[in-house]
Coordinates of C-alpha atoms in Angstrom, one line a residue:
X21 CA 42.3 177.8 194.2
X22 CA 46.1 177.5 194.3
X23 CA 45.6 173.8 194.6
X24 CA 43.1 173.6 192.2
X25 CA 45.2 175.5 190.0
X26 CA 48.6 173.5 190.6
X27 CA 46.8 170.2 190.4
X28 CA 45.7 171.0 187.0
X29 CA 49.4 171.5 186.5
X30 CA 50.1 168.2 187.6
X31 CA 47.5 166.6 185.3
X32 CA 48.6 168.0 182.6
X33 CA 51.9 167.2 183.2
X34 CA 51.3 163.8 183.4
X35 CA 49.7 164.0 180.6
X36 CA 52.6 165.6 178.6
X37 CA 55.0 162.9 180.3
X38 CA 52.3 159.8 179.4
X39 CA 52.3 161.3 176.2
X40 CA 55.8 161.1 175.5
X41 CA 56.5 157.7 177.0
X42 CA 53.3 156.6 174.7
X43 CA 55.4 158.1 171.8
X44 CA 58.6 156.4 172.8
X45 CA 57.2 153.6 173.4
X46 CA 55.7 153.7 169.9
X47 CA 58.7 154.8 167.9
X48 CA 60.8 152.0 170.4
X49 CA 58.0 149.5 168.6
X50 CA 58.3 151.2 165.3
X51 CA 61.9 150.7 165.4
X52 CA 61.4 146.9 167.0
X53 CA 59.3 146.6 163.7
X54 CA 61.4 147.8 161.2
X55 CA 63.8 146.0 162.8
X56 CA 62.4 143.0 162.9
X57 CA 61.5 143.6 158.9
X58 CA 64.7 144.0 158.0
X59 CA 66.0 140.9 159.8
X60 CA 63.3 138.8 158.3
X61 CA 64.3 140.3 154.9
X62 CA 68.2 139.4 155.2
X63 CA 67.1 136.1 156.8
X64 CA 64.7 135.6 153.7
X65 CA 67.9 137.1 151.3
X66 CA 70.3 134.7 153.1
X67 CA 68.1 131.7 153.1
X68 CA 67.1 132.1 149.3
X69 CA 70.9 132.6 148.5
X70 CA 72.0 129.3 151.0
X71 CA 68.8 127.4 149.0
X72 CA 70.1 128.3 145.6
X73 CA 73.6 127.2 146.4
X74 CA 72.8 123.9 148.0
X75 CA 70.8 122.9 144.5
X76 CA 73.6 123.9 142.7
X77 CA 76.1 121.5 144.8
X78 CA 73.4 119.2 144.7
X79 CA 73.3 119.4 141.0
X80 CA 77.5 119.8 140.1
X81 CA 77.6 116.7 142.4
X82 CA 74.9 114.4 140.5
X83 CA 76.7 115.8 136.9
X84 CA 80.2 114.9 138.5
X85 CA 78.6 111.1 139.3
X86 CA 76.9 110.6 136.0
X87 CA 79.9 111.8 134.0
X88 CA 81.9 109.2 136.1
X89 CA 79.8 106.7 135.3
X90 CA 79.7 107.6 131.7
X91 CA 83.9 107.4 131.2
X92 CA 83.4 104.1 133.5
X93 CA 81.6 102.0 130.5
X94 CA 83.2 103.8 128.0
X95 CA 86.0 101.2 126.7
X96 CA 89.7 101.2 127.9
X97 CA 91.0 102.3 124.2
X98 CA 89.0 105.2 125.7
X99 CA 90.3 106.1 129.1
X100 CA 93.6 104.7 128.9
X101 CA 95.9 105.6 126.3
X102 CA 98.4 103.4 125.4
X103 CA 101.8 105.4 125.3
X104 CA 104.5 102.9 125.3
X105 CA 106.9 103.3 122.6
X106 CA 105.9 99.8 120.9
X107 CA 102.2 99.9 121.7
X108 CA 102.4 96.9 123.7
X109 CA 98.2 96.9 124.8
X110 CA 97.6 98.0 121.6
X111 CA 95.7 95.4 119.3
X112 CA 96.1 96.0 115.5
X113 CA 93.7 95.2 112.4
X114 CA 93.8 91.5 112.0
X115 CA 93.0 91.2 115.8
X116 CA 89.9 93.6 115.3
X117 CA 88.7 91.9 112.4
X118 CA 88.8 88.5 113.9
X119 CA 87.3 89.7 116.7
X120 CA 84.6 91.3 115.2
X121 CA 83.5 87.9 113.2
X122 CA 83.5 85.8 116.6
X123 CA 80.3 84.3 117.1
X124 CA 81.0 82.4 120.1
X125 CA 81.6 83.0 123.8
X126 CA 85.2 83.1 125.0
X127 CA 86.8 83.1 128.3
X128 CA 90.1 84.2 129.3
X129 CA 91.5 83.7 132.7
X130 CA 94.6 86.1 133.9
X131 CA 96.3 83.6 136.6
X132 CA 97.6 85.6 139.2
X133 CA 97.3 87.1 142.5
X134 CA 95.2 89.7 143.4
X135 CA 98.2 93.0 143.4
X136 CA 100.8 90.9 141.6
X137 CA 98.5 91.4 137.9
X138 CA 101.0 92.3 135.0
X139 CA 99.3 95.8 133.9
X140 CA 100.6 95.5 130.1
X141 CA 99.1 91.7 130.2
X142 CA 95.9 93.3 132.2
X143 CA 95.8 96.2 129.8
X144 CA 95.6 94.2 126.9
X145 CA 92.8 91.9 127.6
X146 CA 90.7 94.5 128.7
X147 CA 91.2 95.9 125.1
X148 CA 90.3 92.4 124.0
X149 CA 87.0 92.5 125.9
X150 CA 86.4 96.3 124.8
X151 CA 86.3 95.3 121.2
X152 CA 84.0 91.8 121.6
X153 CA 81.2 91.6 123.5
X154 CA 81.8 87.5 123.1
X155 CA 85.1 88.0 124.8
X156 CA 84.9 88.0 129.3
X157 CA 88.1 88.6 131.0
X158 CA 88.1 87.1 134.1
X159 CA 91.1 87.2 136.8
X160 CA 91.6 83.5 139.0
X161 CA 94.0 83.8 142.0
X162 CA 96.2 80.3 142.7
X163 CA 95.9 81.2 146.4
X164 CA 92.3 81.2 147.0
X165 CA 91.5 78.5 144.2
X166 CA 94.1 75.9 144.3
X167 CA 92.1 73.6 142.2
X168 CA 91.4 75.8 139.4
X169 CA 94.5 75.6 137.2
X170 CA 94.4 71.3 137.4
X171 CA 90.8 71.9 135.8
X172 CA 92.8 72.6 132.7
X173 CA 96.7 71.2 132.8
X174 CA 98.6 69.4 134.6
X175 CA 101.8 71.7 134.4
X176 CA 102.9 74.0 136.9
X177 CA 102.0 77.7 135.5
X178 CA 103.9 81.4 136.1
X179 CA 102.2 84.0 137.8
X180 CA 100.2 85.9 135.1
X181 CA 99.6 82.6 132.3
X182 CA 96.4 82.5 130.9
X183 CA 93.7 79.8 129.3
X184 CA 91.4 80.8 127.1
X185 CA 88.6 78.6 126.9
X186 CA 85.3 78.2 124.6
X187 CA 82.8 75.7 125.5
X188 CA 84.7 72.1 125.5
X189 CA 88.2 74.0 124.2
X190 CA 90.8 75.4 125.8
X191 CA 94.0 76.5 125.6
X192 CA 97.0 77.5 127.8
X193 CA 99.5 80.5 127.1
X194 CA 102.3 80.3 129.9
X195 CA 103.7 84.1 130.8
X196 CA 107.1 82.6 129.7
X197 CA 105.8 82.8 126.1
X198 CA 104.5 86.2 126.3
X199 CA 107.6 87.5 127.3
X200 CA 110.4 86.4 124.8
X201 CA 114.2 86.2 126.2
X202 CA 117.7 85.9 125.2
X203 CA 121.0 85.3 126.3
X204 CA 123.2 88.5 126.6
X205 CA 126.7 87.3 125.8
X206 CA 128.1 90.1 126.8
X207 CA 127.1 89.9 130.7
X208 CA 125.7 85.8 130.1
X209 CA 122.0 87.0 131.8
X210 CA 118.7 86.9 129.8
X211 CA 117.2 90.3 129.7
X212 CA 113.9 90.5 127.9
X213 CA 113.8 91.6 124.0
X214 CA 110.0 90.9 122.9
X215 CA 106.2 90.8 123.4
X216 CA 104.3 88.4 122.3
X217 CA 100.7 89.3 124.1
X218 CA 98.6 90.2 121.0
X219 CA 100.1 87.2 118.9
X220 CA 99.4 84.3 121.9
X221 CA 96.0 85.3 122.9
X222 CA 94.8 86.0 119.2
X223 CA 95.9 82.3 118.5
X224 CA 94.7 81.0 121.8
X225 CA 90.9 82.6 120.7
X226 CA 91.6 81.3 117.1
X227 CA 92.9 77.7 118.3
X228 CA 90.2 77.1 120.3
X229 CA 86.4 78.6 118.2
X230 CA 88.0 77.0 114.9
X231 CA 86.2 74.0 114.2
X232 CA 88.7 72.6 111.8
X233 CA 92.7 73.4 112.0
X234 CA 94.7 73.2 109.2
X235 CA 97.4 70.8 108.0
X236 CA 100.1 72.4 106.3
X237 CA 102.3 69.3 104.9
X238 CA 106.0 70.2 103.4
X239 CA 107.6 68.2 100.8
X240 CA 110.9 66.4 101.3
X241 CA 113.6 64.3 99.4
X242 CA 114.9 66.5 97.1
X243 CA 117.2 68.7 99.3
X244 CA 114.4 71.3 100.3
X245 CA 115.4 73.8 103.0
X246 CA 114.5 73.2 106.1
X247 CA 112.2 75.9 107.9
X248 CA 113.6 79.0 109.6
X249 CA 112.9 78.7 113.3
X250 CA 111.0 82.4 113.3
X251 CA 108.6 81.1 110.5
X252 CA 107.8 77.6 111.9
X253 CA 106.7 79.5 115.3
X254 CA 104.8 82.0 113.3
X255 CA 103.0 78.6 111.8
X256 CA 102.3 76.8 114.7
X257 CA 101.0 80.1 116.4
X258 CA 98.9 80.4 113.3
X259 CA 97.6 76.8 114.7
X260 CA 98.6 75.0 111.9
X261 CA 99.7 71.5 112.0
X262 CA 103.3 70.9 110.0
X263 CA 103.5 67.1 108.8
X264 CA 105.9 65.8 106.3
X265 CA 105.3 64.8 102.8
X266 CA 107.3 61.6 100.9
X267 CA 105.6 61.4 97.6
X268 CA 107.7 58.6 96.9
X269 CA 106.0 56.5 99.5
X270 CA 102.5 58.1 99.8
X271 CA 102.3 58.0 96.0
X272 CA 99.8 61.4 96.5
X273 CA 98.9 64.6 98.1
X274 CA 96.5 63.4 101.7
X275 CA 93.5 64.1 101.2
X276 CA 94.0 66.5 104.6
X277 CA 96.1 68.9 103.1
X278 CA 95.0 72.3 103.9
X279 CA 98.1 74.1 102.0
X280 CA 101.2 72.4 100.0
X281 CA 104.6 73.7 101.0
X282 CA 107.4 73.0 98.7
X283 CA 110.9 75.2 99.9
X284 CA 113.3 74.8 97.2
X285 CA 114.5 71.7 96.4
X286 CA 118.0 71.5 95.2
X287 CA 117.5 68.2 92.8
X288 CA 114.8 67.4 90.4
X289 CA 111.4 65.8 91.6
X290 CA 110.7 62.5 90.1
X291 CA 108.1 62.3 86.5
X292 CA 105.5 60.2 89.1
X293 CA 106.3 63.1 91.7
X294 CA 104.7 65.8 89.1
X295 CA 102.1 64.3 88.2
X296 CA 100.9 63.9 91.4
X297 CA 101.9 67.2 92.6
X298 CA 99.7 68.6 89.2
X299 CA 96.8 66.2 90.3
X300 CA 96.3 67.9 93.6
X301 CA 96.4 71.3 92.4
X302 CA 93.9 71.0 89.4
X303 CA 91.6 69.4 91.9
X304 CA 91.8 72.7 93.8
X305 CA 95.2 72.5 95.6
X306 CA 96.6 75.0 97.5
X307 CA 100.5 75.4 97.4
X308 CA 103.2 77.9 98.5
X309 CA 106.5 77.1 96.3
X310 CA 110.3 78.4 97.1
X311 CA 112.8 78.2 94.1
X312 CA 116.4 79.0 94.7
X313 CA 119.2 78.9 91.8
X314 CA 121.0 76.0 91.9
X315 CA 122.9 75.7 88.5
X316 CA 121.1 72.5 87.6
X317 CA 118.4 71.8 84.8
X318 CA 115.3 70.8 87.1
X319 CA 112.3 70.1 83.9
X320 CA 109.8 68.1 86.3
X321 CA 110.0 70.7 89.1
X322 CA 109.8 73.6 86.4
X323 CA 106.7 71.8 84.6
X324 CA 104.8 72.5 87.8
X325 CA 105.2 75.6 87.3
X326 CA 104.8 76.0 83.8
X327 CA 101.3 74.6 84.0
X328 CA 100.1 77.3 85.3
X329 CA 101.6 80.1 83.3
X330 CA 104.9 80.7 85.2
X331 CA 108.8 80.0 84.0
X332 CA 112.0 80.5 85.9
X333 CA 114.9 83.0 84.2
X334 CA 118.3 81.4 84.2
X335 CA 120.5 83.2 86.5
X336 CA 120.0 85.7 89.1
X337 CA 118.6 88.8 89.2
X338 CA 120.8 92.4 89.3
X339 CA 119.4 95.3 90.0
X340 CA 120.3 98.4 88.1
X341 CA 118.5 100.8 90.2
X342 CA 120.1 101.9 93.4
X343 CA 116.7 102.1 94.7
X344 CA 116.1 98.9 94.7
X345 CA 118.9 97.1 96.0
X346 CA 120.5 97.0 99.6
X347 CA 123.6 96.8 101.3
X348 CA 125.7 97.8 98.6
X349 CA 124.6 95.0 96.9
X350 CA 122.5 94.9 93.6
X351 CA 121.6 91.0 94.1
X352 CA 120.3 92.1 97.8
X353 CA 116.5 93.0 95.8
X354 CA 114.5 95.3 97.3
X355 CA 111.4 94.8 94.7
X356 CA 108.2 97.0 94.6
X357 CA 105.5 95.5 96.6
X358 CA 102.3 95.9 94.5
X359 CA 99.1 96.3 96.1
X360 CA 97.1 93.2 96.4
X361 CA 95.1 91.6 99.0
X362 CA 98.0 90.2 100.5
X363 CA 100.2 92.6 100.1
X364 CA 97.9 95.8 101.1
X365 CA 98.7 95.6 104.5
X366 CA 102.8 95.9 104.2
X367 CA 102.1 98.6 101.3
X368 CA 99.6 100.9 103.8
X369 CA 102.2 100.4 106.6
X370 CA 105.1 101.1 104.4
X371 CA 107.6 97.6 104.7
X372 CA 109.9 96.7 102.6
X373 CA 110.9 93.1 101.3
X374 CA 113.9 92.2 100.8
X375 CA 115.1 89.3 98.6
X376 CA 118.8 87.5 97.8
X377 CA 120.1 85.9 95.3
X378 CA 116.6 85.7 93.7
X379 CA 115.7 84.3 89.9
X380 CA 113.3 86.0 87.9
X381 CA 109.5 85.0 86.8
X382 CA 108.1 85.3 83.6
X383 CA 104.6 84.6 82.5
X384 CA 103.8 82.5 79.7
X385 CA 102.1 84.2 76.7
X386 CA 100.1 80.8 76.0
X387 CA 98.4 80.2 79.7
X388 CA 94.7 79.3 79.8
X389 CA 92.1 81.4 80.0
X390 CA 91.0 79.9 83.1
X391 CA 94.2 80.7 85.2
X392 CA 95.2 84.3 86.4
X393 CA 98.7 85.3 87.6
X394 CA 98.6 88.4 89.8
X395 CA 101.9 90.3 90.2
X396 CA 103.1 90.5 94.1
X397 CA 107.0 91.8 93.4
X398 CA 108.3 92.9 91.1
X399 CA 111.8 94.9 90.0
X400 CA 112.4 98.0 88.4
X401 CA 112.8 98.3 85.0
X402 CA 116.5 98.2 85.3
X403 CA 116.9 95.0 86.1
X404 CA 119.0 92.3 84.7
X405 CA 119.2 88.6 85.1
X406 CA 122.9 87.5 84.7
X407 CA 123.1 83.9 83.1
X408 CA 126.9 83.6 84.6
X409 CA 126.9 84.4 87.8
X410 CA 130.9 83.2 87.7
X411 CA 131.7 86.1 85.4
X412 CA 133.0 88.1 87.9
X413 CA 131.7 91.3 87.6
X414 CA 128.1 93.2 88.5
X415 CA 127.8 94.7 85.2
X416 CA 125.1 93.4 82.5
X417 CA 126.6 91.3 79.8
X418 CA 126.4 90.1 76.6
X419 CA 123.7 86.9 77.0
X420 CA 121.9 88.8 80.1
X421 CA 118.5 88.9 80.3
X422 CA 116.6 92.2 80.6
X423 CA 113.9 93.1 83.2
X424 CA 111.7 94.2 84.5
X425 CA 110.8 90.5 86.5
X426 CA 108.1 89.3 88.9
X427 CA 109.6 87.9 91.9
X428 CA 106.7 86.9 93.5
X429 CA 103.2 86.0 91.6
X430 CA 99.9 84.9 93.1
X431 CA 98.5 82.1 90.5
X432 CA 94.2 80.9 90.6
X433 CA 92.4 79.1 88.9
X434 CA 88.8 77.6 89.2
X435 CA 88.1 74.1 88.7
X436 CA 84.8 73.7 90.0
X437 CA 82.1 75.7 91.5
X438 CA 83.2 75.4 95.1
X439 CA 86.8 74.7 94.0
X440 CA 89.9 77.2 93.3
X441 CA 93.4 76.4 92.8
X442 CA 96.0 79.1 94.7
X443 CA 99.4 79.0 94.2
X444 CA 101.9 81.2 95.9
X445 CA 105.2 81.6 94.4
X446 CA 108.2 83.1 95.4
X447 CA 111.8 82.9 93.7
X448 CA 114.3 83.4 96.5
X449 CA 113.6 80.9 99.6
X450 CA 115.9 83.6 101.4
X451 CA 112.9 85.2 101.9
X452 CA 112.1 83.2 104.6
X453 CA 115.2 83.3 106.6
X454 CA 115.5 85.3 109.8
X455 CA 118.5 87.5 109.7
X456 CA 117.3 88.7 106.0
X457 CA 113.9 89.5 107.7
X458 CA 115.6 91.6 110.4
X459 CA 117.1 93.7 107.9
X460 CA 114.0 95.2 106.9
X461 CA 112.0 94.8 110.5
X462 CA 109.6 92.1 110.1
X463 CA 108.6 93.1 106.7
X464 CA 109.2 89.5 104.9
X465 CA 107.7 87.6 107.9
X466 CA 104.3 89.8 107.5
X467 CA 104.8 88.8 103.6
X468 CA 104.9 84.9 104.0
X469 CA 102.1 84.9 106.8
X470 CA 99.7 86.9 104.5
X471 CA 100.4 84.4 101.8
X472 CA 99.7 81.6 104.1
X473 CA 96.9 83.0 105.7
X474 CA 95.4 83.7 102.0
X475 CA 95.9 80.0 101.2
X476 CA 94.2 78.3 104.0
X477 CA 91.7 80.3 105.8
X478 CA 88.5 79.1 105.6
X479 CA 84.8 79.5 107.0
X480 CA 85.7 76.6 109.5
X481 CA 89.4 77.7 110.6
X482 CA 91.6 81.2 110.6
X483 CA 95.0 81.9 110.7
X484 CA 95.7 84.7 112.0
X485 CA 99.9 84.9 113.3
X486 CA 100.5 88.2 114.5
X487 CA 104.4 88.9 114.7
X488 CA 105.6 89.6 118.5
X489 CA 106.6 92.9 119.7
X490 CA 110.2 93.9 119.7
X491 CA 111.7 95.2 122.9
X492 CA 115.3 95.9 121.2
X493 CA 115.8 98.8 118.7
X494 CA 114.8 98.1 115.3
X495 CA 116.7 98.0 112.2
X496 CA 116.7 100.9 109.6
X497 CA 116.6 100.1 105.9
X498 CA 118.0 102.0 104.0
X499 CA 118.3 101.3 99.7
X500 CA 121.7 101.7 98.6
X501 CA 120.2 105.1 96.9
X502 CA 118.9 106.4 100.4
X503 CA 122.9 105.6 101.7
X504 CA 124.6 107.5 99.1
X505 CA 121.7 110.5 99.3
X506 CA 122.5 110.7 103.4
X507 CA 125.8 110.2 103.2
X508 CA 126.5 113.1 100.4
X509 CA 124.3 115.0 102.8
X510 CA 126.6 114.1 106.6
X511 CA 130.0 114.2 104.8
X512 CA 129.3 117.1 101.7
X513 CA 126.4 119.7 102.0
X514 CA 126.0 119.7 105.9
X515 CA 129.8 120.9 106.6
X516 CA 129.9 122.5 103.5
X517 CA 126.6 124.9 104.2
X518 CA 128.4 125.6 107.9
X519 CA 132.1 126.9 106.1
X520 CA 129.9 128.8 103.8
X521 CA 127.6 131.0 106.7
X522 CA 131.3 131.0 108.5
X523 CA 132.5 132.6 105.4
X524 CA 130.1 135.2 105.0
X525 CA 129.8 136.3 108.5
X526 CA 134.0 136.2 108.0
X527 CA 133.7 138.4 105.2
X528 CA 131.1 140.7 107.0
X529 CA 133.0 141.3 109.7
X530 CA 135.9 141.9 107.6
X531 CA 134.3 144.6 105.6
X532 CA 132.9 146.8 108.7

């Protein structure tokens, strides 16, 4: 019995003990599960959170790409901004509009080697090719083709030259007349004082898709000037040709003539030499005329002009305004620039002209019908023509003729249906020369290219001559009504509004 009785102990012992390990064991898997649950839940956290950030590098990485590819064909004017002082990769209007009539394929080749480009040469044909779909910039190194430059001349180019070519035409722009250079006399070395990018490759592209270029012929043998060095290189960059004229011997205008140039003769032209000069224009003639005062009576070379409507005032022209003088000087003109088509461009950019020793114009009151004179310049209404200019004073005298003038007129007339007579005058040929063009920064260059270019463009040739860059610093202008206005200002109300704040804080102080 006491067995019995202590092995029913046992049993249920072992029952109690297989019991509990049964219940460990379940709550050790219970735990093993929930453990197991909760790591598959982080993993699942984690691995949703890892998912959603790798498609959102994936995606900022393909917008990063397709931006970049965007701002890649987006044009240079674009993604490169041009901030040198004198815009030098910078091409203006008359560029752009030329550019957007071209019709016909061009080429331009940057000769040099590949890490020795010029970036303001580079720069600016990529502007070129960023406003024309016609233009293709291409870059040709000498050291891997050799050949290449003997395709087109035989001279020896400088690293970074250029030809432009279109179809059977080309033409070459050496680097050493991009850059312009002059002698420093104070240290005898050259040091660099323009750029010239815009003006050389707009001719090149002009030179060579113009079918036609134009002849520009200037009279001689009556003491005309001769042409200012600035404005024949401005002419032959417009790719005009510059022949001489001898009516004498030729007895009549070529037939070739694009445009007429007559630059102020100092003696009369001959009765034979009107008549022929008035033959070409009323058979549609184009003519830019100089007149400069000379003292002498000049009735064949002023019948020209009267024909169409126009007569020179004896003397020179004063200017009573300060405004409208220079330099101190009331015969230094600085006339009001009326907006025209030519002129539009120097009024919306704000030059001024400036014009010595000029004569006045006056319009006849008996011109035909047919012809109209358009004003260019003209001077204020205080200004004078002095019929003796040895009277020794600036003053308006007795015998003076009163204002206001035109100093420069634009003269048409149609002839025909297809045929239009243009003359350009101007009364001063010192409107032409250099150092007077300095004095007011390129403004009377711009003036006498306009007028040309409105003469003898055509649908077969343009002129387009855009004025190199300047490198030195540019010239102020100042009307001899600006110079008194500034200088009351530096010598009179500046110093004078310091002493009287000095004064006051004097007195303040003075007072506490």
């Amino acid at each position: 019995m006491f067995f019995s009785k202590k092995n029913n102990n046992n049993n249920n012992i072992n029952e109690e003990n297989t019991e509990s390990v049964e219940k460990t064991e379940n709550n050790n898997n219970s735990s093993k599960k929930q453990r197991k649950k909760f790591k598959d839940t982080i993993n699942k956290k984690y691995l949703k959170n890892g998912s959603y950030s790798s498609i959102m590098i994936v995606v900022f990485v393909a917008i990063i790409i397709v931006i970049n590819m965007i701002v890649g064909n987006l044009p240079s004017k674009y993604t490169q901004l041009d901030i040198s002082s004198e815009k030098l990769y910078t091409i203006g209007d008359e560029t752009k509009a030329m550019l957007k009539d071209l019709d016909k394929d061009v080429i331009i080749y940057q000769i040099a080697q590949r890490g020795s480009e010029d970036e303001n040469i580079s720069n600016l044909l990529q502007r070129y090719a960023d406003e024309s779909d016609h233009i293709t910039v291409e870059q040709k190194d000498p050291v891997v083709n050799p050949k290449f430059i003997s395709e087109y001349t035989s001279d020896n180019l400088s690293s970074n030259s250029l030809i432009i070519v279109c179809g059977d035409r080309n033409k070459v722009v050496n680097y050493n007349n991009i850059y312009e250079s002059s002698l420093d006399y104070n240290t005898y070395s050259y040091k660099t004082t323009g750029f010239d990018g815009e003006g050389q490759i707009t001719s090149a592209i002009a030179y060579v898709t113009s079918e036609n270029l134009p002849v520009m012929y200037t009279l001689e043998g009556h003491g005309e000037q001769d042409l200012d060095s600035t404005v024949k290189e401005d002419i032959e960059k417009a790719n005009m040709e510059i022949k001489s004229l001898n009516l004498l011997t030729e007895g009549s205008v070529p037939e070739d003539a694009s445009c007429l140039l007559i630059d102020a003769p100092t003696t009369d032209i001959s009765e034979n030499e009107k008549t022929a000069l008035i033959e070409y224009l009323e058979n549609g003639g184009k003519a830019m005329i100089f007149s400069d005062y000379t003292g002498q009576e000049m009735p064949n070379f002023d019948a020209v002009l009267e024909n169409y409507g126009v007569n020179r005032v004896d003397g020179l022209v004063f200017e009573g305004d300060s405004q409208h003088y220079a330099a101190q000087m009331p015969y230094y003109l600085v006339p009001t620039i009326n907006s025209t088509d030519i002129t539009s461009d120097l009024v919306s950019s704000g030059y001024y002209i400036l014009m010595p020793y000029a004569q006045g114009i006056q319009k006849s009151e008996d011109v035909r019908d047919t012809v109209t004179i358009e004003s260019l310049l003209t001077t204020s209404d205080s200004a004078y023509s002095k019929t003796d200019v040895n009277s020794g004073t600036l003053s308006k005298e007795d015998g003076d003729v009163d204002g206001p003038f035109d100093l420069g007129v634009s003269i048409t007339e149609t002839v025909d249906t297809d045929k239009e007579t243009h003359i350009i005058y101007y009364s001063t040929s010192n409107l032409l020369q250099s150092q007077v063009n300095q004095m007011v920064s390129g403004g009377n260059e711009k003036l006498v290219m306009a007028s040309l270019s409105a003469l003898v463009d055509t649908e077969d040739s343009t002129t387009v001559s855009i004025p190199s860059k300047s490198l030195e610093v540019s010239y102020l202008t100042l009307t001899a009504y600006d110079a008194s206005f500034w200088k009351i200002c530096v010598i009179g109300l500046i110093p004078g509004a310091f002493l009287l704040v000095g004064f006051m804080i004097w007195l303040k102080r003075r007072k506490a």
